[in-house]
Every structure is written in structure tokens, then in C-alpha cells.
Amino acid sequence: MRHIISLLLENESGALSRVSGLFSARGYNIESLTVAPTDDPSLSRMTIVTSGSEQIIEQITKQLNKLIDVVRLIDLTPHRHIEREMMLVKVKVTDNTGREEAKRLTDIFRGNIVDVSQETYVIELTGHGSKLDSFLEALQGFPVMEVVRSGVMGIARGEVALHL
Amino acid sequence: MSETPAKSAAITGAEIFVRCLQEEGVEVVFGYPGGAVLHIYDALYRQDKIAHILVRHEQGAIHAAEGYAKSSDRCGVALVTSGPGATNAVTGIADAYMDSVPLVVFSGQVPTHLIGNDAFQEVDTVGITRPCVKHNFLVKDVKDLATTIKKAFYVATSGRPGPVLVDIPKDVTAQTAVFEYPKQIKMRSYNPTTRGHSGQIRKALELILSAKKPMLYTGGGVILGRASEALTEFTRKLGYPITNTLMGLGGYPASDRQFVGMLGMHGTYEANMGMHHADVLIAIGVRFDDRVTGNIEKFCPYAKIVHIDVDPASISKNVKVDIPIVGQVEPILREMVREMDNMPDQPDQDTLAGWWRQIEEWRAKDCLKYDRSSPIIKPQYVVQKLWELTGGDAFVTSDVGQHQMWAAQFYGFDKPNRWINSGGLGTMGVGLPFAMGAQFAHPDATVTCVTGEASIQMCIQELSTCLQYHLPIKILNLNNRYLGMVRQWQEFFYQGRYAMSYMDALPDFVKLAESYGHVGMRIEEPGDVEGAIREALALKDRLVFMDFITDQTENVYPMIPAGAGQNEMILL
């Protein structure tokens, strides 16, 4: 089953490779991994999307907790939570019809066009991964030049929070 | 240092390093110098509180530090230079990681401005060792050095112990800072559990006391957690049979009737059958290693399992357990002993007697029997004689292979920390440096190394270290001219195609020992075994290398073949 695990870890060089090294050394799946410093500059927040049986997920959380650089951890999956991913898509738009159609699709998906050149648009879109997938499907008529996805970030709804 | 600097005066990183080790009470450092650690060696030279032991290869330094730690309750310390010094240390570090040995390893590194430059003797030591350390650090600023060293010792020795590496660039050892050693250290991200959950302890006790066919299965965690006394009290109070893992030998006295021997691939028939038929398994300080469980699908099919361990990640990793208790083994066992009398149900003595009758039937198979009338020296006989002649009280190290199993099977360890071997990584070559470390920790004790002609050659250079420091180790080389365990598997599972397992062109070990300045003996007749060991033990101040020419065809029995269950042993 797919799980989203969020962790706070020491914002130190090497911390990221300890986490990614753990996944490769123990043969765990890793679907996406995002990381950035938090409002507390000594801490980074990482979101890992992984999958496996209950037993494997239990091992993953235990092994992550065992890493000295991991300060706190939460498996968001059993909690009500929000997950978001951001995507930037560069599409080729050569004529007015194409430009109009791209704009219309972007509006339907509540995205933004953030860069315009003679023959290209860069469209920014945020949402659940499946929404981003649908948008790419909807864009099938356009020559897509580049797709950049951020990987999933997640946060629990309500009172549940991952903090020190 | 000859002059102690005033508290506020700045001293060099190298001097800070030495002061930190002194503050930690480190007495012995095993190491090998090189360019990146020259400042540190200079600081070590100018003090006399810490002894530095010069090994002949960095792998030997780490293993010696392991032997020192495993045979005592202290942390092992090693010091190596950058580049090849660090890579040579990796095998030892991985070995310590697998067997949870408390170790702090210091490696020199090229100066900070050269890091990443492919400088002379540069490797990414922190990167290379990351998967095989409990934690590691790169110190980039001399101001962080003391705190980092404090953290290193704290992490290495607390919780589930393990090796911690501190990589120190050369310029950091030359820069100066005011020395201040923190008395205590708190790490927000590291808080190992100590006390077990009382509710879980009561729940476990209920199950344990209601058992009809109980079995205690205990391991290296008992030794590392200094819990053998508590375990002995707990086990005697219960009257249950107990088996030890390879790493747990000595955690419970082997000479006691309740001890049914080691379990696992080459464990006893009674231990493995007991495990297979048990209805309640009490697992203490163990990790359900594949050499213990055999085929996991067939492991303990009837048992409810209680698992006590300091490492939460060990719980239900390989085998799903019913009642886990996370915490230090020793206080948990003490609490269980205290609580036991307050429990409403106590073990049914008639049922227990029936279980013991069954176990004695299995024991009567005498699964460790071998041909005692053989005209060729049987390796088991050598170990048995060693046990007799040392009163079962020697420190025994081993290398890896058949001789390791015979040492484990035939030397009955009554005390913890006496048996020092490489269980997890299975590293050939550890035996001699382990013995060096044990001898440094116990200068007056009898330290013996049971090895084979293949393993001993993997760290043979340390015979030179042994001469330099007058280490009177007794080496028992069970020389069968084969990589015995490889040969055994080839005989059993590859129709006798002995690929690369014959040890050709062996050195004359007697002359080899003599050329290193030691005493060498060659023993070819069973009748000479006892006399030779006696003679060697009497040479109190000399290292003696006993080369026993043993039966080439001897195999380790009993055996659980790969993929089989614990009740599917091959007996002789």
C-alpha cells in the first residue's frame, strides 16, 4: 500500500543521503522524496512517498527513526491529510487556437501560465498527483516539451502536527 | 601533554583530541599513523595517559578495538589516517556494526580546503562508512571537535551500541580553540529507550508463566546489556530450558543443566527441536537472524513470542512477535523477577516436568558426538581439551568457519564476554586481532585464539604487533588444509566439487611463528594434543602458535540445511 511519511531531520550535510541510502540499502521502494529547510533553519522537512506491506512500512518507519539525524516522524496515511504536488509544464503553442485551448485547459484545472514566449507556454499547476496526471492527459494534443514535478508534500488536517 | 594549559588558553585540535580521550577515560587506542593524522600523533607522543598500540594493518586496529570492547564493558577506540587508512578500516567497522560493538573510530582527512579535490590519500570516508556505522561525523571546525567527540562516545555506547566514526581534516587538528568538554550531552534526535513498559512486562509474564512448552532464546543483547546475572536469576526462577545464540554464549552458564546448547544452523538438536515445539518463546536480546531461524516459514510454528530488545527496529523485523518489550534487557529482567511472585498463575510443575522429559530425550541423541578413537586429530577434541585445561575460564576468540562452530559447540562458556567472534558479518581474520584487544583489556588473563589455516592468514601480520607488546596469546590453529566450511558445503550441496577450497602452498606455521619471534608447535598425533596445550599454557609470557594437523574430512554437525526448518536437522 502507498504511504506518505513526513519527517523532520537535522538540517546537516549528509542527512539526506542517510535517508536515501537507507532506502536503497534495504531495498525499500521510493516513489518520491522532497526536502527543504523549515521555518526553523536547523531543521529540514522531508516527505517520502513509498509503498509496501504493513510489515515493510513498519520497518521503514522504525529504521528511519533509528537514524540519528531524524528528529520526528509521522506516517500521514492513517491520518486525514492533504497532499499536494506542483508541476511546471512547457508546451509548444504555435497558433492562436493552440494558445486559446491551452489557456482554457489551464483555467479548468485552476493552473497559471507563468511564462509566455513566441511559441511556448509554461503552465504551473498544483494539486493531488492524480489531478496533475489528468492535466497531462488533457494536454495530449499539444507537443509537451518539458514536465517538472516537485514530488509530493503532505500535512495532516486538524490538530495533528509534526513539530518539536 | 607535559604542560597543562590554563583553562582559557587556546590549544590545537590535536591537543583537544587527546584531552577528550583522557576525559572519556580512554586507556588504549589501536591505530596506525599517516599524513593526515600527524598532528594527532604528535599530541599523543607528548602525553603518557593514553597508550597507543601500533598495529600492522588498519583492519587489525579496528578488530583489536572490537576485541577490547567485546571482552570488557568499555568502548573500543581506533585511529587511522585518511584514504587507504580509512578504507582498510571499513571491514572492521562493518563487523562492529553487525555485532553492535561500541566503538569510536577516528580517521584523518585531507585539509578542509582540499576536500572534494581528489587530493592525495583522499576518500569520502563519511560516505563510504555511512551504511555500516551507527552514526558518523565530519568535523569542519575545531570549535566543534570536543562536542562531536563527546557525542560520538555517547552514541556508540548507549542504546543498541555500535561503531561511530569521526572524520577529522588535518587543518582542524592544527587550528586552535579553547578546550571545554561537555559533562553531558543531549541530542534532540537521539533518545534510546531504557525502561520497559510495565504493562507489557506484566502481559508478557502472564504468557510466560502459563507456558506448557516454554523456551528461552537469548543472544548478544544479554552480553552487551550486562544482563547475564539477571538472566541467570530469571531463568533459574522459571526452571525453563534456555538456548543461546552464537553471540549470546556465556550469557547463561553453559555447564548448567537448564542450558540446552546453542541453537541455529549448527546448534544442538535439543535446542532446535525445543524451539520448534515450543508454545511460548521468550526471546531476549536477539534479532532472529537467518542463521538462527532457518526457513522463516517453518520457524517456531506453535509459539507465541515475547521479544525483549533495546532496538525497536529489531522487533517484528523477521518474525512477527506477540508481545514486544522495548528497553534495556537488564532492568526489564530484574523487574520480571520482582513481579513474578505477584502473578496469580505460576508454572504448572507437572507439565513442565513432561516438557523436560521430552527435551532430555532429544538431548540423549548426543548430537555433538564425534569419533573419539580416530587416529587423526579431531578438531572438536582440541577445543574440548582447551576447555578442560583452561577450566572453561579463558577468553576465546575465533575466526570464521568450521573451527568457529566447533569452538562455540565445545567450549562451554560459563561467563559473559569470554567468547569473542564475528557473528553477523562473518569476517575471516578477526581472531588474532580480537585476541590482542582482549589481552589488552585483561593483561593477566589467558587469551586464546581458535582459528584455521585459512582465516589466520588474513591478519597474520599482527603477529608482529603481538611481539612488540609482549602479548602471550595462545593460538590454536585447526589446520585441515581446507576452507573447511566451504569444503563442507561443496561436499553436501555441490557433489564434492571442491572449487578453490583447498589451501595449497601453506607456510610452515612453526617457522612462521618463530620468524615473528614467537614459539611454534606442530601437533600431528591425538595423543600429543593435551601435552602441547599444557606446555603452551605454561609459557605464560610467550605467544605460542599451535599448529594442529586435523582431520581433513571432518564436518560440523548437526546442521540445518539452507531452506529447512529447525526440526529438519542433519545429524551425524
XYZ file of C-alpha atoms in Angstrom:
736
model
C 0.000 0.000 0.000
C 1.097 3.574 -0.682
C 2.221 5.607 2.352
C 3.259 9.205 2.862
C 5.858 9.617 5.570
C 6.842 13.078 6.764
C 9.955 13.670 8.792
C 11.818 16.441 10.496
C 15.528 15.967 10.293
C 18.636 17.849 11.272
C 19.484 20.310 8.523
C 23.002 18.947 8.176
C 25.065 17.827 5.243
C 24.728 14.112 4.820
C 21.287 13.833 6.402
C 19.582 13.426 3.024
C 21.978 10.701 1.945
C 21.443 8.842 5.201
C 17.738 8.661 4.368
C 18.125 7.830 0.687
C 20.926 5.381 1.494
C 18.660 3.574 3.927
C 16.027 3.066 1.225
C 18.489 1.712 -1.311
C 20.436 -0.429 1.185
C 17.307 -2.140 2.468
C 15.567 -2.344 -0.881
C 12.569 -0.212 0.052
C 10.517 1.486 -2.657
C 10.721 5.216 -3.008
C 8.176 6.913 -5.236
C 9.104 10.479 -4.457
C 11.140 12.417 -1.955
C 11.050 16.138 -1.308
C 13.072 18.090 1.194
C 13.611 21.728 2.195
C 14.525 23.678 5.318
C 11.656 24.703 7.610
C 10.914 27.946 9.465
C 13.459 26.640 11.977
C 16.646 26.714 9.889
C 18.211 23.899 11.905
C 15.523 21.516 10.663
C 14.560 20.155 7.268
C 11.183 18.673 6.457
C 11.103 15.702 4.183
C 8.146 13.970 2.599
C 8.646 10.446 1.310
C 6.095 8.544 -0.719
C 6.729 4.840 -0.500
C 4.849 1.593 -0.789
C 4.972 -1.835 0.773
C 3.166 -4.264 3.036
C 2.225 -3.185 6.565
C 5.269 -5.019 7.875
C 7.614 -3.236 5.495
C 6.101 0.166 6.261
C 6.558 -0.563 9.960
C 10.210 -1.411 9.323
C 10.674 1.721 7.215
C 9.373 3.973 9.983
C 11.430 2.162 12.608
C 14.607 2.276 10.550
C 14.047 5.962 9.767
C 13.511 6.687 13.452
C 16.756 4.899 14.181
C 18.750 7.342 12.049
C 20.409 9.777 14.415
C 19.577 12.749 12.159
C 15.832 12.036 12.165
C 14.192 14.107 14.900
C 10.483 13.351 14.407
C 8.442 11.282 12.036
C 4.814 10.772 11.123
C 3.119 8.388 8.741
C 0.374 10.615 7.331
C -1.535 7.806 5.675
C -3.731 6.777 8.630
C -4.490 10.457 9.398
C -6.766 12.777 7.486
C -4.268 14.722 5.464
C -3.648 16.936 2.482
C -1.160 16.081 -0.181
C -0.002 18.425 -2.868
C 2.350 18.300 -5.743
C 3.438 21.093 -8.037
C 4.086 20.764 -11.734
C 5.580 23.022 -14.383
C 4.810 22.081 -17.992
C 6.317 23.680 -21.065
C 4.092 23.240 -24.115
C 4.550 24.320 -27.670
C 1.751 26.665 -28.797
C 2.248 27.693 -32.419
C -1.068 29.302 -33.330
C -3.950 31.204 -31.752
C -6.203 28.158 -31.472
C -3.498 26.294 -29.593
C -2.850 29.243 -27.288
C -6.572 29.577 -26.552
C -7.038 25.875 -25.938
C -4.013 25.770 -23.592
C -5.317 28.763 -21.678
C -8.770 27.204 -21.405
C -7.392 23.899 -20.082
C -5.178 25.740 -17.620
C -8.191 27.638 -16.288
C -10.280 24.490 -15.963
C -7.520 22.899 -13.892
C -7.001 26.156 -11.959
C -3.421 26.488 -13.128
C -1.449 29.542 -14.147
C 0.515 30.408 -17.207
C 3.743 31.740 -15.772
C 5.878 32.208 -18.853
C 4.998 33.146 -22.394
C 7.281 33.201 -25.412
C 6.649 33.341 -29.128
C 5.830 29.647 -29.339
C 5.749 28.317 -25.746
C 3.782 28.481 -22.541
C 4.954 27.402 -19.135
C 1.952 26.269 -17.110
C 2.072 25.958 -13.348
C -0.315 23.565 -11.655
C -0.708 22.428 -8.058
C -2.773 19.611 -6.651
C -3.044 15.948 -5.946
C -0.851 13.791 -8.163
C -3.881 12.366 -9.967
C -5.017 15.868 -10.943
C -1.598 16.552 -12.441
C -1.824 13.263 -14.328
C -5.261 14.239 -15.691
C -3.950 17.585 -16.830
C -1.113 15.923 -18.738
C -3.675 13.646 -20.344
C -5.789 16.628 -21.309
C -2.714 18.214 -22.890
C -2.242 15.271 -25.212
C -2.954 17.281 -28.327
C -0.035 19.619 -27.575
C 3.638 18.944 -28.075
C 4.840 18.869 -24.441
C 8.468 19.990 -24.299
C 9.206 19.542 -20.606
C 7.498 18.370 -17.435
C 8.836 19.158 -13.956
C 7.105 17.702 -10.911
C 8.053 18.558 -7.341
C 7.135 15.290 -5.733
C 4.542 15.087 -3.009
C 4.364 17.252 0.087
C 1.915 16.405 2.805
C 0.425 17.762 6.004
C -2.140 16.362 8.420
C -5.521 18.052 8.824
C -6.706 19.432 12.145
C -4.761 19.182 15.395
C -2.289 16.509 14.321
C 1.039 18.207 13.638
C 4.644 17.261 13.172
C 6.742 19.673 15.203
C 9.254 19.654 18.046
C 50.806 16.852 27.422
C 53.646 17.767 29.730
C 52.242 21.222 30.443
C 48.572 21.501 31.125
C 47.371 24.697 29.505
C 45.340 27.106 31.538
C 41.629 26.588 31.137
C 41.075 29.635 28.998
C 44.107 29.203 26.740
C 43.502 28.005 23.233
C 45.071 24.674 22.307
C 45.327 22.866 18.989
C 42.735 20.469 17.651
C 45.219 17.633 18.082
C 45.624 18.522 21.735
C 41.868 18.843 22.132
C 41.545 15.347 20.666
C 43.921 13.939 23.265
C 42.225 15.811 26.110
C 38.800 14.493 25.036
C 40.036 10.911 25.084
C 41.542 11.464 28.501
C 38.235 12.899 29.727
C 36.484 9.796 28.393
C 38.897 7.636 30.380
C 40.292 6.008 27.258
C 43.354 3.948 28.147
C 44.165 2.239 24.874
C 43.949 3.398 21.260
C 44.688 0.997 18.424
C 45.968 2.720 15.344
C 48.340 3.392 12.513
C 49.812 6.788 11.639
C 49.811 8.617 8.330
C 49.987 12.096 6.858
C 46.534 13.340 7.825
C 46.891 12.353 11.478
C 50.464 13.529 12.090
C 49.371 16.389 14.361
C 47.334 13.938 16.420
C 50.242 11.505 16.688
C 52.466 14.352 17.800
C 49.999 15.234 20.542
C 49.760 11.577 21.577
C 53.562 11.453 21.724
C 53.628 14.355 24.152
C 51.399 12.710 26.768
C 51.510 9.493 28.727
C 47.966 8.755 29.896
C 46.747 7.019 26.750
C 48.650 4.055 25.350
C 48.736 3.872 21.580
C 49.103 0.388 20.132
C 50.697 0.248 16.723
C 49.102 -2.475 14.629
C 50.390 -3.685 11.267
C 47.259 -3.044 9.219
C 44.285 -0.790 9.923
C 41.869 -3.718 9.762
C 43.790 -5.163 12.712
C 43.329 -1.895 14.613
C 39.563 -1.981 14.346
C 39.310 -5.684 15.185
C 41.630 -5.207 18.153
C 39.456 -2.351 19.391
C 36.442 -4.647 18.931
C 38.133 -7.435 20.892
C 38.921 -4.927 23.615
C 35.276 -3.829 23.781
C 33.711 -7.274 23.412
C 35.814 -8.768 26.180
C 35.116 -5.914 28.587
C 32.442 -3.329 29.196
C 34.436 -0.499 27.676
C 34.280 1.325 24.369
C 36.942 0.420 21.808
C 38.891 3.254 20.210
C 40.857 3.235 16.963
C 42.729 5.872 14.984
C 43.593 5.660 11.310
C 44.766 8.029 8.632
C 42.838 9.268 5.599
C 42.354 7.419 2.300
C 43.669 3.854 2.480
C 43.841 4.046 6.265
C 40.101 4.607 6.319
C 39.239 2.080 3.591
C 41.321 -0.592 5.337
C 39.261 0.086 8.434
C 35.918 -0.451 6.704
C 35.760 -4.245 7.153
C 36.306 -3.842 10.869
C 33.727 -1.084 11.119
C 31.149 -3.189 9.250
C 31.954 -6.105 11.540
C 31.370 -3.929 14.602
C 28.119 -2.645 13.128
C 26.711 -6.125 12.560
C 27.599 -7.267 16.069
C 26.677 -3.963 17.796
C 30.140 -3.346 19.211
C 30.631 0.016 20.946
C 33.470 1.598 19.014
C 34.684 5.089 18.225
C 36.870 5.238 15.144
C 38.806 8.398 14.310
C 40.001 8.886 10.769
C 42.226 11.623 9.471
C 41.008 13.562 6.443
C 42.725 15.862 3.960
C 42.590 19.568 4.920
C 39.121 21.110 4.537
C 40.138 23.279 1.552
C 41.193 20.146 -0.361
C 38.067 18.076 0.371
C 36.420 17.132 -2.902
C 39.600 17.832 -4.846
C 40.751 14.243 -5.298
C 43.663 15.156 -3.066
C 46.418 12.705 -2.115
C 45.008 9.996 0.174
C 41.522 11.468 -0.018
C 38.377 9.365 0.084
C 34.855 10.264 1.140
C 35.219 8.394 4.422
C 31.903 9.571 5.802
C 30.202 8.451 2.591
C 31.961 5.090 2.408
C 31.229 4.207 6.012
C 27.688 5.616 6.195
C 25.872 2.305 5.659
C 27.974 0.463 8.241
C 28.121 2.852 11.188
C 25.611 3.736 13.847
C 26.481 7.328 13.032
C 29.380 9.333 11.658
C 30.619 12.903 11.712
C 32.873 15.136 9.664
C 34.364 17.852 11.862
C 34.815 21.006 9.840
C 35.573 23.466 12.632
C 37.929 22.995 15.559
C 35.307 24.628 17.803
C 33.009 21.635 17.212
C 35.651 18.984 17.871
C 35.165 18.377 21.591
C 31.361 18.283 21.412
C 31.485 15.949 18.442
C 33.798 13.539 20.242
C 31.505 13.615 23.275
C 28.539 12.818 21.024
C 30.486 10.017 19.352
C 31.171 8.226 22.633
C 27.610 8.785 23.805
C 26.040 7.384 20.645
C 28.484 4.454 20.403
C 27.888 3.231 23.939
C 24.189 3.950 24.577
C 21.038 2.223 23.348
C 21.947 -0.541 20.953
C 25.703 0.040 20.793
C 27.596 0.367 17.548
C 30.533 1.943 15.786
C 30.697 5.716 15.359
C 33.246 7.298 13.047
C 34.661 10.813 13.431
C 36.448 12.134 10.357
C 38.878 14.951 11.207
C 40.552 17.045 8.486
C 44.210 17.770 9.085
C 43.806 21.546 9.334
C 41.223 21.124 12.086
C 43.871 19.379 14.174
C 46.223 22.347 13.708
C 43.732 25.145 14.410
C 43.293 26.267 17.988
C 40.305 26.645 20.259
C 39.585 26.828 23.952
C 39.096 23.325 25.290
C 35.859 22.619 27.039
C 34.497 19.114 27.370
C 30.760 18.869 27.963
C 29.940 16.792 31.022
C 26.725 15.590 29.493
C 25.256 15.650 26.086
C 21.664 15.880 24.966
C 20.656 15.166 21.416
C 17.099 16.036 20.456
C 17.119 13.381 17.768
C 18.539 10.537 19.835
C 16.848 9.252 22.969
C 17.260 5.497 23.334
C 14.596 3.727 25.351
C 15.816 2.357 28.654
C 12.909 1.193 30.810
C 10.466 -1.352 29.510
C 6.743 -0.665 29.575
C 5.346 -2.081 32.824
C 2.055 -3.077 31.260
C 3.847 -5.037 28.566
C 6.059 -6.660 31.187
C 3.012 -7.912 33.117
C 1.340 -9.106 29.946
C 4.494 -10.953 28.956
C 4.806 -12.512 32.389
C 1.242 -13.814 32.211
C 2.043 -15.553 28.953
C 5.434 -16.803 30.155
C 4.003 -18.303 33.338
C 1.168 -20.023 31.517
C 3.523 -21.797 29.101
C 3.442 -25.549 28.753
C 6.464 -25.893 26.495
C 8.488 -22.760 27.109
C 11.851 -21.932 25.610
C 14.210 -19.068 26.401
C 16.201 -17.882 23.395
C 18.808 -15.285 24.325
C 21.542 -13.505 22.432
C 24.267 -10.926 22.235
C 21.989 -8.282 23.732
C 22.344 -10.024 27.077
C 26.133 -9.746 26.907
C 26.115 -6.156 25.621
C 23.446 -5.185 28.141
C 25.447 -6.732 31.015
C 22.393 -8.746 31.892
C 23.757 -12.259 32.328
C 23.326 -12.205 36.093
C 19.733 -11.028 35.798
C 19.094 -13.578 33.048
C 20.504 -16.391 35.175
C 18.295 -15.443 38.101
C 15.232 -15.141 35.857
C 15.887 -18.472 34.124
C 16.565 -20.405 37.332
C 13.445 -18.996 38.930
C 11.388 -20.169 35.967
C 13.095 -23.551 35.625
C 12.704 -23.324 31.845
C 15.134 -24.581 29.209
C 17.385 -21.932 27.708
C 19.334 -21.758 24.475
C 21.865 -19.105 23.430
C 22.688 -17.740 20.030
C 26.264 -17.732 18.783
C 26.618 -14.170 20.043
C 24.891 -14.924 23.326
C 27.125 -17.748 24.549
C 28.216 -17.136 28.119
C 25.085 -15.109 28.832
C 23.898 -18.142 30.753
C 26.313 -20.689 32.255
C 26.843 -23.498 29.746
C 27.554 -26.006 32.494
C 24.052 -25.557 33.933
C 21.509 -28.306 33.320
C 18.885 -25.850 32.057
C 21.207 -24.860 29.207
C 20.418 -26.895 26.103
C 23.265 -25.527 23.988
C 23.494 -23.131 21.094
C 20.666 -23.016 18.556
C 20.588 -22.409 14.840
C 22.269 -23.855 11.786
C 24.904 -25.696 13.830
C 23.107 -25.609 17.131
C 22.198 -28.659 19.160
C 19.357 -30.996 18.288
C 17.705 -30.399 21.659
C 17.834 -26.616 21.275
C 16.387 -26.591 17.769
C 13.745 -29.222 18.499
C 12.844 -27.331 21.649
C 12.404 -24.173 19.598
C 10.310 -25.955 17.002
C 7.917 -27.475 19.543
C 7.783 -24.567 21.989
C 4.412 -22.980 22.758
C 5.930 -19.846 24.287
C 9.201 -18.385 23.083
C 10.943 -15.841 25.295
C 13.393 -14.031 23.039
C 15.836 -11.759 24.842
C 18.445 -9.550 23.183
C 18.228 -11.388 19.891
C 17.460 -10.393 16.318
C 16.030 -13.545 14.720
C 18.990 -13.851 12.380
C 18.611 -16.198 9.399
C 21.315 -18.498 10.774
C 19.070 -18.953 13.799
C 15.640 -19.176 12.258
C 16.367 -21.340 9.245
C 13.372 -21.171 6.932
C 11.275 -18.366 8.370
C 8.037 -20.008 7.171
C 8.773 -23.012 9.359
C 10.114 -21.106 12.376
C 8.520 -21.906 15.749
C 5.140 -22.807 14.263
C 3.374 -23.318 17.613
C 4.846 -20.482 19.650
C 3.553 -17.207 20.959
C 6.586 -14.943 21.114
C 7.736 -12.434 23.711
C 10.609 -10.283 22.481
C 12.714 -8.056 24.714
C 15.161 -5.801 22.902
C 16.636 -2.321 23.193
C 16.244 -1.709 19.458
C 12.624 -1.149 18.354
C 13.644 -1.913 14.764
C 14.581 -5.455 15.808
C 11.004 -6.118 16.876
C 8.984 -7.982 14.247
C 11.677 -7.380 11.626
C 11.999 -11.014 10.539
C 9.422 -12.765 12.693
C 6.154 -11.225 13.866
C 6.122 -11.225 17.669
C 3.134 -11.223 20.004
C 4.386 -9.233 22.982
C 7.270 -6.847 22.343
C 9.069 -5.068 25.165
C 11.440 -2.310 24.101
C 14.111 -1.339 26.581
C 17.317 -2.404 28.226
C 17.325 -6.096 28.909
C 18.858 -5.928 32.372
C 16.326 -3.717 34.199
C 13.465 -5.470 32.382
C 14.627 -8.896 33.582
C 15.079 -7.528 37.117
C 11.534 -6.177 37.040
C 10.244 -9.509 35.768
C 11.965 -11.368 38.577
C 10.415 -8.971 41.111
C 6.954 -9.140 39.565
C 6.896 -12.883 39.112
C 5.867 -13.692 42.676
C 2.930 -11.289 42.479
C 1.440 -13.019 39.486
C -1.719 -15.082 40.072
C -0.656 -18.036 37.914
C 2.576 -19.911 38.325
C 4.069 -22.549 36.031
C 2.477 -25.967 36.293
C 5.308 -28.141 37.538
C 3.898 -31.430 36.206
C 3.521 -30.040 32.701
C 7.000 -28.567 32.908
C 8.416 -31.921 34.023
C 6.844 -33.537 30.981
C 8.435 -30.934 28.726
C 11.814 -31.562 30.334
C 11.446 -35.325 29.775
C 10.939 -34.596 26.080
C 13.975 -32.329 25.995
C 16.117 -34.931 27.744
C 15.086 -37.432 25.107
C 16.343 -35.087 22.433
C 19.482 -34.399 24.452
C 20.123 -38.156 24.682
C 20.744 -38.196 20.927
C 24.143 -36.734 21.814
C 24.159 -34.666 18.641
C 27.694 -33.364 19.172
C 29.245 -36.822 19.178
C 32.315 -37.440 17.064
C 34.783 -40.275 16.570
C 36.941 -40.068 19.661
C 39.062 -43.058 18.712
C 40.247 -41.540 15.439
C 43.993 -41.844 14.776
C 43.848 -38.385 13.204
C 43.353 -35.335 15.413
C 39.706 -34.379 15.558
C 39.234 -30.607 15.764
C 36.462 -30.994 18.336
C 38.888 -32.850 20.598
C 41.344 -29.947 20.536
C 38.652 -27.490 21.655
C 37.423 -29.892 24.322
C 40.936 -30.248 25.702
C 41.391 -26.490 25.655
C 38.217 -26.142 27.697
C 39.391 -28.746 30.205
C 42.868 -27.339 30.588
C 41.741 -23.729 30.977
C 38.967 -24.642 33.390
C 36.465 -23.154 30.988
C 37.597 -19.701 32.042
C 39.785 -18.486 29.180
C 38.957 -15.729 26.751
C 38.412 -17.496 23.460
C 38.397 -15.678 20.141
C 37.760 -17.369 16.853
C 37.878 -16.649 13.190
C 35.134 -17.734 10.831
C 34.299 -21.192 9.555
C 34.193 -24.724 10.877
C 36.616 -24.050 13.720
C 34.359 -21.210 14.868
C 31.406 -23.577 15.149
C 33.470 -26.213 16.973
C 34.741 -23.591 19.396
C 31.152 -22.465 20.012
C 29.911 -26.042 20.418
C 32.700 -27.490 22.530
C 33.998 -24.677 24.716
C 31.343 -24.314 27.403
C 31.231 -20.661 28.337
C 30.058 -20.051 31.868
C 30.680 -16.312 31.880
C 29.836 -13.433 29.552
C 32.416 -11.616 27.411
C 34.643 -14.710 27.249
C 33.601 -15.711 23.735
C 34.644 -13.224 21.083
C 33.791 -13.943 17.472
C 32.358 -12.388 14.355
C 28.745 -13.491 14.197
C 26.974 -11.057 11.924
C 29.479 -10.183 9.228
C 31.389 -13.459 9.495
C 34.771 -11.841 8.961
C 37.730 -14.161 8.447
C 40.868 -12.706 10.010
C 39.331 -11.296 13.177
C 40.633 -13.960 15.555
C 44.166 -12.737 16.195
C 43.394 -9.018 16.497
C 40.336 -9.818 18.664
C 42.712 -11.709 20.942
C 45.092 -8.737 21.036
C 42.268 -6.472 22.148
C 41.113 -8.973 24.766
C 44.644 -9.318 26.103
C 44.970 -5.534 26.438
C 41.690 -5.418 28.333
C 42.779 -8.336 30.540
C 46.581 -8.332 30.694
C 46.801 -11.227 33.155
C 44.120 -13.478 31.719
C 44.549 -16.489 29.474
C 43.574 -15.374 25.977
C 43.300 -17.994 23.272
C 42.516 -17.813 19.590
C 40.912 -20.817 17.926
C 41.482 -20.410 14.220
C 42.107 -22.196 10.945
C 44.965 -22.114 8.476
C 42.930 -20.002 6.062
C 41.494 -17.413 8.447
C 44.722 -16.839 10.349
C 46.474 -15.797 7.170
C 44.048 -12.908 6.699
C 45.547 -10.897 9.564
C 48.775 -12.832 10.130
C 50.807 -9.614 10.113
C 49.540 -8.869 13.610
C 51.942 -11.489 14.977
C 54.429 -8.633 14.760
C 52.232 -6.416 16.948
C 51.976 -9.260 19.446
C 55.752 -9.400 19.745
C 56.120 -5.646 20.142
C 53.657 -5.569 23.045
C 54.525 -8.981 24.526
C 51.033 -10.408 24.174
C 51.138 -14.032 25.354
C 48.198 -15.185 23.215
C 47.755 -18.904 22.632
C 46.817 -19.621 19.041
C 45.227 -22.977 18.242
C 45.338 -23.425 14.501
C 42.976 -26.215 13.431
C 44.814 -26.933 10.227
C 42.836 -29.135 7.847
C 44.354 -27.683 4.678
C 40.871 -26.695 3.526
C 38.498 -23.802 3.713
C 36.592 -26.222 5.858
C 33.130 -24.703 5.812
C 33.292 -24.082 2.064
C 34.517 -27.649 1.572
C 31.651 -28.956 3.729
C 29.029 -27.131 1.623
C 30.713 -28.336 -1.555
C 30.596 -31.897 -0.231
C 26.931 -31.621 0.770
C 25.476 -29.464 -1.964
C 27.902 -29.455 -4.939
C 28.597 -33.201 -5.253
C 32.122 -32.834 -3.942
C 33.376 -30.353 -6.486
C 35.907 -28.632 -4.242
C 36.299 -25.379 -6.110
C 39.087 -23.272 -4.659
C 38.625 -24.630 -1.163
C 41.906 -26.489 -0.921
C 44.636 -24.458 0.753
C 47.714 -25.221 -1.249
C 51.228 -23.903 -0.624
C 50.702 -23.280 3.072
C 53.543 -21.780 5.047
C 55.346 -23.743 7.727
C 53.475 -22.177 10.626
C 56.094 -23.212 13.173
C 58.821 -21.387 11.298
C 56.448 -18.514 10.603
C 55.736 -18.093 14.311
C 59.416 -18.333 15.076
C 60.350 -15.768 12.490
C 57.960 -13.367 14.217
C 59.780 -14.117 17.479
C 57.172 -16.454 18.947
C 57.014 -20.126 19.881
C 55.707 -22.510 17.223
C 54.497 -26.070 17.711
C 53.280 -28.648 15.259
C 50.991 -31.356 16.661
C 50.107 -34.343 14.500
C 49.009 -37.075 16.922
C 45.864 -37.047 19.067
C 47.995 -38.266 21.967
C 50.085 -35.089 21.815
C 47.213 -32.612 21.936
C 46.888 -32.361 25.694
C 50.631 -32.141 26.307
C 51.017 -29.388 23.728
C 48.220 -27.260 25.169
C 49.611 -27.734 28.663
C 53.058 -26.720 27.517
C 51.715 -23.688 25.698
C 49.642 -22.529 28.666
C 52.684 -22.908 30.896
C 54.608 -20.451 28.700
C 52.928 -17.544 30.448
C 54.880 -14.767 28.800
C 55.129 -16.058 25.242
C 52.798 -16.192 22.311
C 52.508 -19.813 21.247
C 51.292 -20.861 17.820
C 49.983 -24.434 17.964
C 49.537 -25.898 14.505
C 47.218 -28.899 14.894
C 47.116 -31.102 11.810
C 43.473 -32.156 11.898
C 41.134 -34.457 10.021
C 40.514 -33.017 6.565
C 37.135 -34.674 6.149
C 35.534 -33.664 9.421
C 32.228 -31.815 9.101
C 30.278 -29.667 11.511
C 27.225 -31.495 12.819
C 24.389 -31.221 13.409
C 23.264 -28.962 10.604
C 20.077 -27.305 9.406
C 20.484 -27.092 5.627
C 19.504 -23.808 3.988
C 15.737 -23.595 3.479
C 14.916 -26.243 6.080
C 13.082 -25.876 9.369
C 14.545 -26.254 12.847
C 13.162 -29.768 13.124
C 14.892 -30.872 9.930
C 18.471 -31.222 11.155
C 21.119 -33.418 9.593
C 22.655 -35.496 12.362
C 25.909 -37.442 12.130
